[in-house]
């Protein structure tokens, strides 16, 4: 499969007082699609991610969405309020609301919305794919399983790893509407 990689704002880092734009992404069919909402590597200082919209539309594709950065968020950076939507069945989706790795110092995750789909597998990390530490704070994320059947959803409200120090999880909401044959696993913080 071809590899399609999209960078919303920076192919590397965002720092100082930079702000990502409000981008809209839609992937291609028969491909491995990777989307970076704002920065490929990191957000630091007072950088802020944009409010991006990710829609997985193509058939027979593998989709990975990084809401704000493919790395970590630190200092006083803030993730954008991103929207992730799965629209095609029989596809695997991986959504990272803000950072693939860690959120630390006083960085804050955005208020993201994730919508799964029937007959698909969705893994979503509300804020960090790994750990949150120091005085970081998770966003108030919303996870919707999508209406349908035969789906497998794993939702991590704030961090896929550990919250430590004075890190604080956000006020997340989990809503399921499946009718049969679904497995949902939710981790609040």
mmCIF file of C-alpha atoms in Angstrom:
data_model
loop_
_atom_site.group_PDB
_atom_site.id
_atom_site.type_symbol
_atom_site.label_atom_id
_atom_site.label_comp_id
_atom_site.label_asym_id
_atom_site.label_seq_id
_atom_site.Cartn_x
_atom_site.Cartn_y
_atom_site.Cartn_z
ATOM 1 C CA UNK A 1 0.000 0.000 0.000
ATOM 2 C CA UNK A 2 1.194 3.529 -0.658
ATOM 3 C CA UNK A 3 2.047 5.705 2.340
ATOM 4 C CA UNK A 4 0.326 9.113 2.562
ATOM 5 C CA UNK A 5 1.702 11.446 5.253
ATOM 6 C CA UNK A 6 0.061 14.806 5.954
ATOM 7 C CA UNK A 7 1.557 17.597 8.122
ATOM 8 C CA UNK A 8 -0.887 20.331 9.079
ATOM 9 C CA UNK A 9 1.524 23.050 10.106
ATOM 10 C CA UNK A 10 5.107 21.982 10.901
ATOM 11 C CA UNK A 11 7.107 18.987 9.725
ATOM 12 C CA UNK A 12 9.190 19.345 12.885
ATOM 13 C CA UNK A 13 8.511 21.385 16.093
ATOM 14 C CA UNK A 14 6.199 24.216 17.125
ATOM 15 C CA UNK A 15 7.475 26.510 19.895
ATOM 16 C CA UNK A 16 7.350 30.013 21.370
ATOM 17 C CA UNK A 17 3.872 31.471 20.715
ATOM 18 C CA UNK A 18 3.185 29.662 17.437
ATOM 19 C CA UNK A 19 -0.355 28.501 16.706
ATOM 20 C CA UNK A 20 -1.462 25.798 14.325
ATOM 21 C CA UNK A 21 -4.200 26.429 11.794
ATOM 22 C CA UNK A 22 -7.646 24.824 11.808
ATOM 23 C CA UNK A 23 -7.032 22.129 9.192
ATOM 24 C CA UNK A 24 -9.323 19.540 7.586
ATOM 25 C CA UNK A 25 -8.014 16.112 6.557
ATOM 26 C CA UNK A 26 -9.469 13.236 4.549
ATOM 27 C CA UNK A 27 -7.382 10.191 3.599
ATOM 28 C CA UNK A 28 -6.984 8.185 0.412
ATOM 29 C CA UNK A 29 -8.186 4.658 -0.377
ATOM 30 C CA UNK A 30 -5.972 1.542 -0.489
ATOM 31 C CA UNK A 31 -3.249 3.301 1.521
ATOM 32 C CA UNK A 32 -1.588 3.758 4.878
ATOM 33 C CA UNK A 33 -2.647 7.293 5.896
ATOM 34 C CA UNK A 34 -0.808 9.200 8.644
ATOM 35 C CA UNK A 35 -2.066 12.641 9.678
ATOM 36 C CA UNK A 36 -0.223 15.138 11.919
ATOM 37 C CA UNK A 37 -2.643 17.903 12.881
ATOM 38 C CA UNK A 38 -0.005 20.449 13.773
ATOM 39 C CA UNK A 39 3.620 19.375 14.443
ATOM 40 C CA UNK A 40 5.370 16.127 13.606
ATOM 41 C CA UNK A 41 7.797 16.230 16.555
ATOM 42 C CA UNK A 42 6.697 18.415 19.527
ATOM 43 C CA UNK A 43 4.797 21.385 20.939
ATOM 44 C CA UNK A 44 6.672 23.442 23.548
ATOM 45 C CA UNK A 45 6.803 26.863 25.197
ATOM 46 C CA UNK A 46 3.375 28.479 24.602
ATOM 47 C CA UNK A 47 2.665 26.790 21.259
ATOM 48 C CA UNK A 48 -0.950 25.909 20.576
ATOM 49 C CA UNK A 49 -2.398 23.313 18.246
ATOM 50 C CA UNK A 50 -5.217 24.244 15.887
ATOM 51 C CA UNK A 51 -8.773 22.904 15.957
ATOM 52 C CA UNK A 52 -8.385 20.221 13.289
ATOM 53 C CA UNK A 53 -10.939 17.898 11.698
ATOM 54 C CA UNK A 54 -9.924 14.363 10.696
ATOM 55 C CA UNK A 55 -12.296 12.237 8.621
ATOM 56 C CA UNK A 56 -11.331 8.706 7.643
ATOM 57 C CA UNK A 57 -13.259 8.160 4.441
ATOM 58 C CA UNK A 58 -11.333 5.684 2.272
ATOM 59 C CA UNK A 59 -11.917 1.965 1.887
ATOM 60 C CA UNK A 60 -9.189 -0.592 2.619
ATOM 61 C CA UNK A 61 -6.955 1.902 4.394
ATOM 62 C CA UNK A 62 -5.064 2.040 7.653
ATOM 63 C CA UNK A 63 -5.523 5.413 9.345
ATOM 64 C CA UNK A 64 -3.450 6.963 12.147
ATOM 65 C CA UNK A 65 -4.321 10.460 13.361
ATOM 66 C CA UNK A 66 -2.129 12.634 15.591
ATOM 67 C CA UNK A 67 -4.294 15.540 16.773
ATOM 68 C CA UNK A 68 -1.516 17.949 17.629
ATOM 69 C CA UNK A 69 1.918 16.263 17.617
ATOM 70 C CA UNK A 70 3.580 12.971 16.796
ATOM 71 C CA UNK A 71 5.859 13.511 19.807
ATOM 72 C CA UNK A 72 5.385 15.195 23.180
ATOM 73 C CA UNK A 73 3.884 18.382 24.591
ATOM 74 C CA UNK A 74 5.714 20.391 27.269
ATOM 75 C CA UNK A 75 5.986 23.745 29.040
ATOM 76 C CA UNK A 76 2.712 25.698 28.627
ATOM 77 C CA UNK A 77 1.700 24.294 25.244
ATOM 78 C CA UNK A 78 -1.950 23.498 24.585
ATOM 79 C CA UNK A 79 -3.571 21.011 22.258
ATOM 80 C CA UNK A 80 -6.340 22.067 19.895
ATOM 81 C CA UNK A 81 -9.973 20.968 20.091
ATOM 82 C CA UNK A 82 -9.841 18.299 17.401
ATOM 83 C CA UNK A 83 -12.571 16.141 15.857
ATOM 84 C CA UNK A 84 -11.898 12.564 14.712
ATOM 85 C CA UNK A 85 -14.511 10.620 12.739
ATOM 86 C CA UNK A 86 -14.378 7.061 11.414
ATOM 87 C CA UNK A 87 -16.701 6.764 8.399
ATOM 88 C CA UNK A 88 -15.900 3.476 6.692
ATOM 89 C CA UNK A 89 -16.402 -0.034 8.160
ATOM 90 C CA UNK A 90 -13.770 -2.776 8.149
ATOM 91 C CA UNK A 91 -10.936 -0.345 8.753
ATOM 92 C CA UNK A 92 -8.592 0.022 11.751
ATOM 93 C CA UNK A 93 -8.406 3.497 13.295
ATOM 94 C CA UNK A 94 -5.886 4.896 15.778
ATOM 95 C CA UNK A 95 -6.568 8.375 17.165
ATOM 96 C CA UNK A 96 -4.220 10.385 19.411
ATOM 97 C CA UNK A 97 -6.057 13.451 20.702
ATOM 98 C CA UNK A 98 -3.014 15.550 21.441
ATOM 99 C CA UNK A 99 0.390 13.797 21.762
ATOM 100 C CA UNK A 100 1.631 10.344 20.803
ATOM 101 C CA UNK A 101 4.176 10.309 23.613
ATOM 102 C CA UNK A 102 3.951 12.337 26.836
ATOM 103 C CA UNK A 103 2.404 15.546 28.127
ATOM 104 C CA UNK A 104 4.391 17.192 30.921
ATOM 105 C CA UNK A 105 5.285 20.423 32.731
ATOM 106 C CA UNK A 106 2.110 22.556 32.547
ATOM 107 C CA UNK A 107 0.986 21.481 29.065
ATOM 108 C CA UNK A 108 -2.740 20.928 28.505
ATOM 109 C CA UNK A 109 -4.632 18.638 26.199
ATOM 110 C CA UNK A 110 -7.457 19.960 24.035
ATOM 111 C CA UNK A 111 -11.164 19.098 24.248
ATOM 112 C CA UNK A 112 -11.335 16.454 21.519
ATOM 113 C CA UNK A 113 -14.232 14.449 20.056
ATOM 114 C CA UNK A 114 -13.833 10.872 18.778
ATOM 115 C CA UNK A 115 -16.496 8.929 16.846
ATOM 116 C CA UNK A 116 -16.049 5.215 16.089
ATOM 117 C CA UNK A 117 -17.969 3.069 13.580
ATOM 118 C CA UNK A 118 -19.558 -0.355 13.325
ATOM 119 C CA UNK A 119 -17.575 -3.297 11.954
ATOM 120 C CA UNK A 120 -14.258 -1.584 12.711
ATOM 121 C CA UNK A 121 -11.560 -1.413 15.371
ATOM 122 C CA UNK A 122 -10.868 1.954 17.006
ATOM 123 C CA UNK A 123 -8.199 2.813 19.564
ATOM 124 C CA UNK A 124 -8.335 6.396 20.860
ATOM 125 C CA UNK A 125 -6.119 8.245 23.326
ATOM 126 C CA UNK A 126 -7.815 11.390 24.618
ATOM 127 C CA UNK A 127 -4.637 13.290 25.357
ATOM 128 C CA UNK A 128 -1.343 11.322 25.559
ATOM 129 C CA UNK A 129 -0.498 7.941 24.102
ATOM 130 C CA UNK A 130 1.995 7.422 26.925
ATOM 131 C CA UNK A 131 2.297 9.359 30.220
ATOM 132 C CA UNK A 132 1.177 12.637 31.772
ATOM 133 C CA UNK A 133 3.285 14.182 34.540
ATOM 134 C CA UNK A 134 4.196 17.309 36.510
ATOM 135 C CA UNK A 135 1.246 19.736 36.377
ATOM 136 C CA UNK A 136 -0.127 18.705 32.990
ATOM 137 C CA UNK A 137 -3.882 18.514 32.495
ATOM 138 C CA UNK A 138 -5.980 16.404 30.174
ATOM 139 C CA UNK A 139 -8.742 17.897 28.048
ATOM 140 C CA UNK A 140 -12.469 17.248 28.416
ATOM 141 C CA UNK A 141 -12.813 14.663 25.657
ATOM 142 C CA UNK A 142 -15.912 12.955 24.236
ATOM 143 C CA UNK A 143 -15.836 9.381 22.943
ATOM 144 C CA UNK A 144 -18.792 8.131 20.882
ATOM 145 C CA UNK A 145 -18.774 4.454 19.943
ATOM 146 C CA UNK A 146 -20.945 5.043 16.900
ATOM 147 C CA UNK A 147 -24.176 3.202 16.240
ATOM 148 C CA UNK A 148 -23.936 -0.310 14.901
ATOM 149 C CA UNK A 149 -22.532 -3.731 15.635
ATOM 150 C CA UNK A 150 -19.367 -5.804 15.488
ATOM 151 C CA UNK A 151 -17.024 -3.120 16.658
ATOM 152 C CA UNK A 152 -14.099 -3.122 19.004
ATOM 153 C CA UNK A 153 -13.295 0.141 20.774
ATOM 154 C CA UNK A 154 -10.571 0.930 23.284
ATOM 155 C CA UNK A 155 -10.701 4.456 24.669
ATOM 156 C CA UNK A 156 -8.116 6.004 27.002
ATOM 157 C CA UNK A 157 -9.609 9.164 28.485
ATOM 158 C CA UNK A 158 -6.339 10.919 29.212
ATOM 159 C CA UNK A 159 -3.149 8.824 29.055
ATOM 160 C CA UNK A 160 -2.359 5.392 27.658
ATOM 161 C CA UNK A 161 0.279 5.086 30.385
ATOM 162 C CA UNK A 162 0.617 6.681 33.815
ATOM 163 C CA UNK A 163 -0.509 9.957 35.416
ATOM 164 C CA UNK A 164 2.108 11.084 37.951
ATOM 165 C CA UNK A 165 3.150 14.095 39.989
ATOM 166 C CA UNK A 166 0.307 16.605 39.977
ATOM 167 C CA UNK A 167 -1.022 15.597 36.546
ATOM 168 C CA UNK A 168 -4.792 15.827 36.290
ATOM 169 C CA UNK A 169 -7.159 14.003 33.987
ATOM 170 C CA UNK A 170 -9.920 15.824 32.136
ATOM 171 C CA UNK A 171 -13.688 15.390 32.522
ATOM 172 C CA UNK A 172 -14.248 12.851 29.750
ATOM 173 C CA UNK A 173 -17.535 11.475 28.407
ATOM 174 C CA UNK A 174 -18.040 7.963 26.993
ATOM 175 C CA UNK A 175 -21.221 7.180 25.029
ATOM 176 C CA UNK A 176 -22.039 3.808 23.464
ATOM 177 C CA UNK A 177 -24.857 3.123 20.996
ATOM 178 C CA UNK A 178 -24.002 -0.333 19.731
ATOM 179 C CA UNK A 179 -26.783 -2.849 19.165
ATOM 180 C CA UNK A 180 -24.932 -6.181 19.286
ATOM 181 C CA UNK A 181 -21.549 -7.856 19.146
ATOM 182 C CA UNK A 182 -19.430 -4.994 20.435
ATOM 183 C CA UNK A 183 -16.481 -4.866 22.812
ATOM 184 C CA UNK A 184 -15.818 -1.525 24.521
ATOM 185 C CA UNK A 185 -12.976 -0.883 26.939
ATOM 186 C CA UNK A 186 -12.819 2.520 28.615
ATOM 187 C CA UNK A 187 -10.037 3.890 30.815
ATOM 188 C CA UNK A 188 -11.097 7.157 32.479
ATOM 189 C CA UNK A 189 -7.665 8.487 33.481
#
